[in-house]
Coordinates of C-alpha atoms and ligand atoms in Angstrom, one line a residue:
X16 CA 239.4 137.7 -278.9
X17 CA 239.9 141.4 -277.3
X18 CA 240.6 144.5 -279.0
X19 CA 244.2 146.9 -278.0
X20 CA 243.2 147.8 -274.1
X21 CA 245.2 145.9 -271.7
X22 CA 242.1 146.6 -269.3
X23 CA 238.7 146.6 -269.9
X24 CA 235.0 146.8 -268.2
X25 CA 233.3 144.5 -266.9
X26 CA 229.7 144.7 -265.4
X27 CA 230.4 144.1 -261.5
X28 CA 225.9 144.9 -261.8
X29 CA 223.0 145.3 -263.0
X30 CA 219.5 146.6 -261.9
X31 CA 216.2 147.8 -263.4
X32 CA 213.4 149.8 -262.9
X33 CA 209.8 149.4 -264.2
X34 CA 207.1 151.9 -263.2
X35 CA 203.8 150.4 -261.4
X36 CA 201.4 151.9 -264.6
X37 CA 200.7 149.1 -267.0
X38 CA 198.7 149.9 -270.6
X39 CA 197.8 147.2 -272.8
X40 CA 197.0 147.8 -276.2
X41 CA 193.2 147.7 -275.6
X42 CA 193.6 150.8 -273.8
X43 CA 195.3 151.8 -276.4
X44 CA 192.3 151.2 -278.1
X45 CA 190.1 153.1 -276.7
X46 CA 192.2 156.1 -277.7
X47 CA 193.1 155.8 -281.0
X48 CA 192.3 154.1 -284.2
X49 CA 193.9 150.7 -283.6
X50 CA 193.7 147.4 -282.8
X51 CA 195.4 145.0 -280.3
X52 CA 195.8 142.4 -283.8
X53 CA 197.7 145.1 -285.4
X54 CA 199.8 146.1 -282.8
X55 CA 200.6 142.8 -282.0
X56 CA 201.5 141.6 -285.5
X57 CA 203.2 144.7 -286.7
X58 CA 205.4 145.2 -283.6
X59 CA 204.9 142.0 -281.3
X60 CA 204.1 144.8 -278.5
X61 CA 201.1 143.5 -275.4
X62 CA 202.0 146.2 -273.1
X63 CA 204.1 148.8 -271.8
X64 CA 205.1 150.6 -268.5
X65 CA 204.0 154.2 -268.3
X66 CA 205.0 156.9 -265.6
X67 CA 202.4 158.0 -263.4
X68 CA 201.7 161.8 -262.7
X69 CA 204.6 163.3 -260.5
X70 CA 206.7 160.5 -261.8
X71 CA 209.8 161.0 -264.1
X72 CA 213.0 160.6 -265.1
X73 CA 215.3 160.9 -262.1
X74 CA 212.9 158.8 -259.9
X75 CA 213.5 155.7 -262.4
X76 CA 217.1 156.2 -262.8
X77 CA 217.7 156.6 -258.5
X78 CA 215.7 153.1 -258.4
X79 CA 217.6 151.1 -261.0
X80 CA 220.8 152.9 -260.3
X81 CA 220.8 151.8 -256.1
X82 CA 220.0 148.2 -257.4
X83 CA 222.9 148.2 -259.7
X84 CA 225.0 149.7 -257.0
X85 CA 223.9 147.0 -254.3
X86 CA 224.5 144.1 -257.0
X87 CA 227.4 145.0 -257.6
X88 CA 228.6 145.8 -253.5
X89 CA 229.4 149.3 -254.5
X90 CA 228.8 151.8 -252.1
X91 CA 227.8 155.1 -253.9
X92 CA 230.9 157.1 -252.7
X93 CA 232.8 154.7 -254.8
X94 CA 231.9 155.6 -258.1
X95 CA 233.9 158.0 -259.6
X96 CA 231.9 158.5 -262.9
X97 CA 228.2 158.0 -263.7
X98 CA 226.8 158.5 -267.3
X99 CA 223.2 159.0 -268.5
X100 CA 221.7 157.5 -271.7
X101 CA 219.0 159.6 -272.1
X102 CA 216.6 161.3 -275.2
X103 CA 214.0 162.5 -272.5
X104 CA 215.9 165.1 -269.9
X105 CA 214.2 165.8 -266.6
X106 CA 214.3 169.1 -267.5
X107 CA 217.2 171.4 -270.0
X108 CA 219.1 172.3 -267.3
X109 CA 221.1 171.3 -265.7
X110 CA 221.9 167.8 -267.0
X111 CA 219.7 164.9 -266.1
X112 CA 222.7 163.3 -264.3
X113 CA 223.3 166.1 -262.1
X114 CA 219.8 166.2 -260.9
X115 CA 219.9 162.7 -259.9
X116 CA 223.4 162.5 -258.9
X117 CA 222.3 163.5 -255.0
X118 CA 219.4 160.6 -255.3
X119 CA 221.8 158.2 -256.2
X120 CA 224.6 159.8 -253.3
X121 CA 227.1 159.5 -255.9
X122 CA 228.9 162.6 -255.0
X123 CA 232.5 161.8 -256.2
X124 CA 231.1 161.0 -259.2
X125 CA 231.8 163.2 -262.5
X126 CA 228.2 163.3 -264.6
X127 CA 227.4 162.7 -267.6
X128 CA 224.3 162.9 -269.8
X129 CA 224.6 160.5 -273.6
X130 CA 222.2 161.5 -276.4
X131 CA 222.2 159.5 -278.6
X132 CA 218.8 158.1 -278.4
X133 CA 217.8 153.9 -278.4
X134 CA 222.4 153.5 -279.1
X135 CA 222.8 155.7 -275.7
X136 CA 223.7 153.2 -273.6
X137 CA 225.9 151.4 -275.5
X138 CA 227.5 154.8 -276.6
X139 CA 227.8 155.2 -272.7
X140 CA 229.4 151.7 -272.1
X141 CA 232.3 152.4 -274.8
X142 CA 232.8 156.0 -273.1
X143 CA 232.9 154.2 -269.8
X144 CA 235.2 151.2 -271.2
X145 CA 237.5 154.0 -273.0
X146 CA 238.0 155.7 -269.3
X147 CA 238.4 152.5 -267.0
X148 CA 240.7 150.7 -269.7
X149 CA 243.2 154.1 -269.4
X150 CA 243.1 153.8 -265.3
X151 CA 241.0 157.7 -265.4
X152 CA 238.3 155.4 -263.5
X153 CA 237.7 152.6 -261.5
X154 CA 233.6 152.2 -260.6
X155 CA 231.8 153.4 -263.8
X156 CA 228.0 153.2 -262.9
X157 CA 226.2 153.8 -266.6
X158 CA 222.1 153.8 -267.1
X159 CA 220.2 154.3 -269.5
X160 CA 216.6 155.7 -268.9
X161 CA 213.6 157.2 -270.6
X162 CA 210.4 158.3 -270.2
X163 CA 209.2 158.7 -273.7
X164 CA 205.6 159.1 -272.5
X165 CA 206.0 162.4 -271.8
X166 CA 207.2 163.3 -275.0
X167 CA 204.5 160.8 -277.3
X168 CA 201.6 162.2 -279.0
X169 CA 199.0 160.3 -277.8
X170 CA 196.7 160.8 -281.7
X171 CA 199.7 159.8 -283.3
X172 CA 198.9 156.5 -283.5
X173 CA 202.0 155.8 -285.8
X174 CA 204.3 156.1 -283.0
X175 CA 201.9 156.7 -279.2
X176 CA 201.6 152.1 -279.5
X177 CA 205.4 151.8 -279.1
X178 CA 206.7 153.8 -276.6
X179 CA 207.0 152.5 -273.1
X180 CA 209.2 154.4 -269.7
X181 CA 211.8 152.1 -267.9
X182 CA 215.4 152.3 -266.5
X183 CA 218.3 149.7 -266.2
X184 CA 221.6 150.0 -264.7
X185 CA 224.9 148.8 -264.6
X186 CA 228.4 149.4 -262.5
X187 CA 231.3 148.6 -264.6
X188 CA 235.0 147.7 -262.9
X189 CA 237.8 147.8 -264.5
X190 CA 239.0 143.5 -266.2
X191 CA 242.0 141.9 -267.6
X192 CA 241.4 141.9 -271.5
X193 CA 239.7 139.2 -272.6
X194 CA 236.9 139.5 -270.3
X195 CA 234.5 142.0 -269.7
X196 CA 234.1 143.9 -272.8
X197 CA 236.0 142.6 -275.9
X198 CA 234.5 144.9 -278.4
X199 CA 232.4 147.7 -278.8
X200 CA 231.4 149.8 -282.3
X201 CA 229.2 153.0 -282.9
X202 CA 227.9 154.8 -285.7
X203 CA 226.0 157.6 -286.8
X204 CA 224.7 159.2 -290.0
X205 CA 223.0 162.9 -289.4
X206 CA 221.6 162.9 -292.8
X207 CA 218.8 160.7 -291.5
X208 CA 218.1 162.9 -288.2
X209 CA 215.0 164.0 -289.5
X210 CA 213.5 160.3 -289.6
X211 CA 213.4 159.9 -285.6
X212 CA 213.2 163.8 -283.9
X213 CA 211.3 165.5 -281.6
X214 CA 211.0 168.9 -283.8
X215 CA 209.9 171.0 -280.9
X216 CA 211.3 172.1 -277.9
X217 CA 214.9 172.8 -278.6
X218 CA 215.7 176.6 -279.1
X219 CA 215.4 176.9 -283.0
X220 CA 211.9 175.5 -282.1
X221 CA 211.4 177.1 -278.3
X222 CA 208.9 174.9 -275.9
X223 CA 207.0 178.5 -275.8
X224 CA 206.1 178.2 -279.0
X225 CA 202.2 178.7 -278.7
X226 CA 202.0 177.6 -282.5
X227 CA 204.4 175.1 -282.6
X228 CA 202.3 173.1 -279.9
X229 CA 199.4 173.2 -282.4
X230 CA 201.2 171.5 -285.2
X231 CA 202.3 169.0 -282.2
X232 CA 205.6 169.5 -282.8
X233 CA 207.4 168.6 -279.1
X234 CA 206.6 165.3 -279.6
X235 CA 208.7 162.2 -280.8
X236 CA 207.9 162.1 -284.8
X237 CA 209.3 158.8 -286.9
X238 CA 208.8 157.6 -290.0
X239 CA 208.0 153.9 -288.8
X240 CA 208.6 152.6 -292.5
X241 CA 212.2 154.2 -293.6
X242 CA 213.6 153.2 -290.6
X243 CA 212.7 149.4 -290.2
X244 CA 214.8 149.3 -293.7
X245 CA 217.5 151.0 -292.3
X246 CA 217.8 149.5 -288.6
X247 CA 217.9 145.7 -290.2
X248 CA 220.8 146.5 -292.1
X249 CA 222.6 148.8 -289.8
X250 CA 222.1 146.4 -286.6
X251 CA 223.0 143.2 -288.4
X252 CA 226.3 144.9 -290.7
X253 CA 227.4 146.1 -287.1
X254 CA 226.8 143.2 -285.4
X255 CA 228.5 141.3 -287.9
X256 CA 231.5 143.8 -287.8
X257 CA 232.0 143.3 -283.6
X258 CA 232.1 139.7 -284.2
X259 CA 234.8 139.4 -287.2
X260 CA 236.8 141.5 -284.8
X261 CA 236.7 139.4 -281.5
X262 CA 236.8 136.2 -284.2
X263 CA 234.2 134.6 -282.7
X264 CA 231.1 133.1 -284.4
X265 CA 227.1 132.8 -283.4
X266 CA 228.1 129.4 -282.0
X267 CA 230.3 131.2 -278.9
X268 CA 227.3 133.4 -277.8
X269 CA 225.3 132.6 -275.2
X270 CA 222.7 135.2 -276.3
X271 CA 222.0 137.7 -278.5
X272 CA 220.1 140.8 -276.1
X273 CA 219.5 143.3 -279.4
X274 CA 217.8 147.1 -279.0
X275 CA 214.2 146.5 -277.9
X276 CA 212.0 148.4 -280.4
X277 CA 209.6 145.9 -282.8
X278 CA 209.4 142.1 -282.4
X279 CA 210.3 142.1 -286.4
X280 CA 213.3 144.4 -286.7
X281 CA 214.8 141.4 -284.0
X282 CA 213.7 138.2 -285.8
X283 CA 214.8 139.9 -289.1
X284 CA 218.4 141.0 -287.6
X285 CA 218.6 137.2 -285.5
X286 CA 218.2 135.0 -289.0
X287 CA 220.0 137.0 -291.2
X288 CA 223.0 136.8 -288.4
X289 CA 222.1 133.0 -288.5
X290 CA 221.8 132.8 -284.8
X291 CA 218.8 130.6 -283.6
X292 CA 216.1 132.1 -281.8
X293 CA 216.3 130.7 -278.5
X294 CA 219.4 132.7 -277.7
X295 CA 218.1 135.5 -279.3
X296 CA 216.8 137.7 -275.7
X297 CA 213.0 139.4 -276.4
X298 CA 210.8 141.7 -273.5
X299 CA 209.7 144.4 -276.8
X300 CA 205.7 142.1 -276.0
X301 CA 206.0 144.0 -272.5
X302 CA 207.6 147.0 -272.3
X303 CA 207.6 148.3 -275.5
X304 CA 210.2 150.4 -276.8
X305 CA 211.8 152.3 -274.3
X306 CA 214.3 153.7 -276.1
X307 CA 218.1 154.4 -274.1
X308 CA 217.0 152.2 -271.1
X309 CA 215.8 148.8 -273.8
X310 CA 219.3 147.2 -274.3
X311 CA 219.9 147.4 -270.3
X312 CA 216.5 146.6 -269.0
X313 CA 217.1 142.8 -271.6
X314 CA 220.7 142.7 -269.8
X315 CA 219.4 142.7 -266.1
X316 CA 215.6 140.4 -267.3
X317 CA 218.4 138.2 -268.9
X318 CA 220.2 137.8 -266.3
X319 CA 217.6 137.4 -263.2
X320 CA 215.9 135.0 -265.7
X321 CA 219.4 133.1 -266.0
X322 CA 219.6 133.4 -269.3
X323 CA 222.7 134.5 -268.9
X324 CA 225.3 133.8 -266.5
X325 CA 229.4 135.0 -265.3
X326 CA 231.6 133.5 -268.3
X327 CA 229.1 133.9 -270.9
X328 CA 229.7 135.6 -273.8
X329 CA 226.9 138.2 -275.1
X330 CA 226.2 140.7 -278.1
X331 CA 223.8 143.4 -277.4
X332 CA 222.8 146.3 -280.7
X333 CA 221.3 149.0 -280.8
X334 CA 219.5 151.0 -283.4
X335 CA 217.8 154.8 -283.1
X336 CA 217.9 158.4 -283.8
X337 CA 220.5 160.3 -285.5
X338 CA 220.8 157.8 -286.5
X339 CA 223.0 155.9 -284.8
X340 CA 224.1 152.5 -283.8
X341 CA 225.9 150.5 -281.7
X342 CA 227.5 147.2 -281.1
X343 CA 229.0 145.2 -277.9
X344 CA 230.7 142.1 -277.3
X345 CA 231.3 141.4 -273.7
X346 CA 232.0 138.0 -271.1
X347 CA 229.1 138.5 -268.2
Ligands
ACO25 N1 197.4 151.0 -286.2 C1 196.9 150.6 -287.5 N2 197.1 150.7 -288.0 C2 198.2 151.3 -288.2 C3 198.9 152.3 -286.9 C4 198.2 151.8 -285.8 N3 198.9 151.8 -284.6 N4 200.1 152.4 -287.6 C5 199.8 152.8 -288.4 N5 199.2 152.7 -289.3 C6 198.4 152.1 -290.8 C7 199.1 152.9 -291.0 O1 198.5 154.6 -291.2 C8 199.4 151.7 -292.5 O2 198.0 152.5 -293.2 P1 197.8 152.6 -295.2 O3 199.0 151.4 -295.5 O4 196.5 153.1 -295.3 O5 198.5 154.6 -295.0 C9 199.2 150.7 -292.3 O6 199.2 150.7 -291.0 C10 200.8 150.6 -292.9 O7 202.3 151.5 -291.8 P2 203.2 151.0 -292.0 O8 204.0 152.0 -291.2 O9 203.6 150.8 -293.6 O10 203.3 149.8 -291.5 P3 204.1 149.4 -290.5 O11 204.6 147.8 -291.0 O12 206.3 149.9 -291.0 O13 204.7 149.3 -288.9 C11 205.7 150.8 -287.4 C12 205.1 150.9 -288.8 C13 206.0 149.5 -286.1 C14 206.2 151.4 -286.7 C15 207.4 149.8 -287.8 O14 207.9 150.8 -289.6 C16 208.7 150.1 -287.9 O15 208.8 149.2 -285.8 N6 209.7 150.6 -287.3 C17 211.4 151.2 -286.7 C18 210.8 151.3 -285.8 C19 212.3 151.6 -284.8 O16 212.9 150.5 -285.1 N7 212.7 153.3 -284.4 C20 214.3 152.6 -283.6 C21 214.1 153.2 -282.4 S1 213.0 154.1 -281.6 C22 214.0 155.5 -281.2 O17 215.5 155.5 -281.8 C23 212.6 156.4 -280.4

């Protein structure tokens, strides 16, 4: 029921943070041509949290990270590796994980940003697991955090209703195979790079290019309908693959905690995998799509609500820009 490693990584602590400000569908009705009814029926989303003026990525990272270290009973100085999954950098240079390091107090950690859009947190877990398995790291802090609303085009109704801000963090520690992470799979298909993208703001179209700003290129673009179909298929396949490889069935699962992009995607994947509705966790209604923060936020809330207990088998699967997709099966 486990993979080739003798040692794996287990979640020793978990923490989350959501900015205080809440944006309801009714607020969006006043900003673009949309309706609460359209947003709820097409996405399931009712509200999302938005950073306040002056608040940014590292503020969210600090709150979630400190909560996870406290939950694990690990002092910041004991963290030897810190991975930050995000698509919404604090600034292009230096790495956001480096900027966050002194705020978190993880002074002995090597710091690395992981860029895989909505799959970023699961990608980072998979990286962290390797370092723990080889004995290179003993206490790894993995955080998924996003300030998507800073790169949201508030004039584009096809995307601005979807995104929210937040952060979730875990501390990983070594565990014997059979406990902690049992299987992990990850995939990328860059032929779909244009379907979810922010075309401006990098070196091809620099952030100071006025024409690009007028064309609204430094904002998140998504061809939602085309993404939807691939997302359902990819999430179903990779989730089934990980369960097969681990030799388990949905009956063994305590909870399925998928990426929270759209309630319809989650329902479609859940029913294709034949996972009973009460074993599928959703919070997209209250937080929207928070990209790399989505899964750790959902896991943290599921633990808080008593839906995941120590010893439970949990499956988490993500899909996002790249395209990237990934799945992790673990015993909590
Ligand atoms: N309010 C009202 N009408 C709208 C809105 C809105 N906010 N947005 C779009 N519409 C209209 C469209 O213009 C279209 O009108 P038309 O038929 O007259 O052309 C109609 O609604 C239907 O639009 P679709 O795009 O076909 O709507 P769909 O049912 O596909 O829902 C959505 C759109 C919610 C974006 C969905 O496609 C989706 O969730 N896609 C997947 C998103 C995803 O999983 N992304 C991956 C992670 S994201 C990341 O990595 C950052």
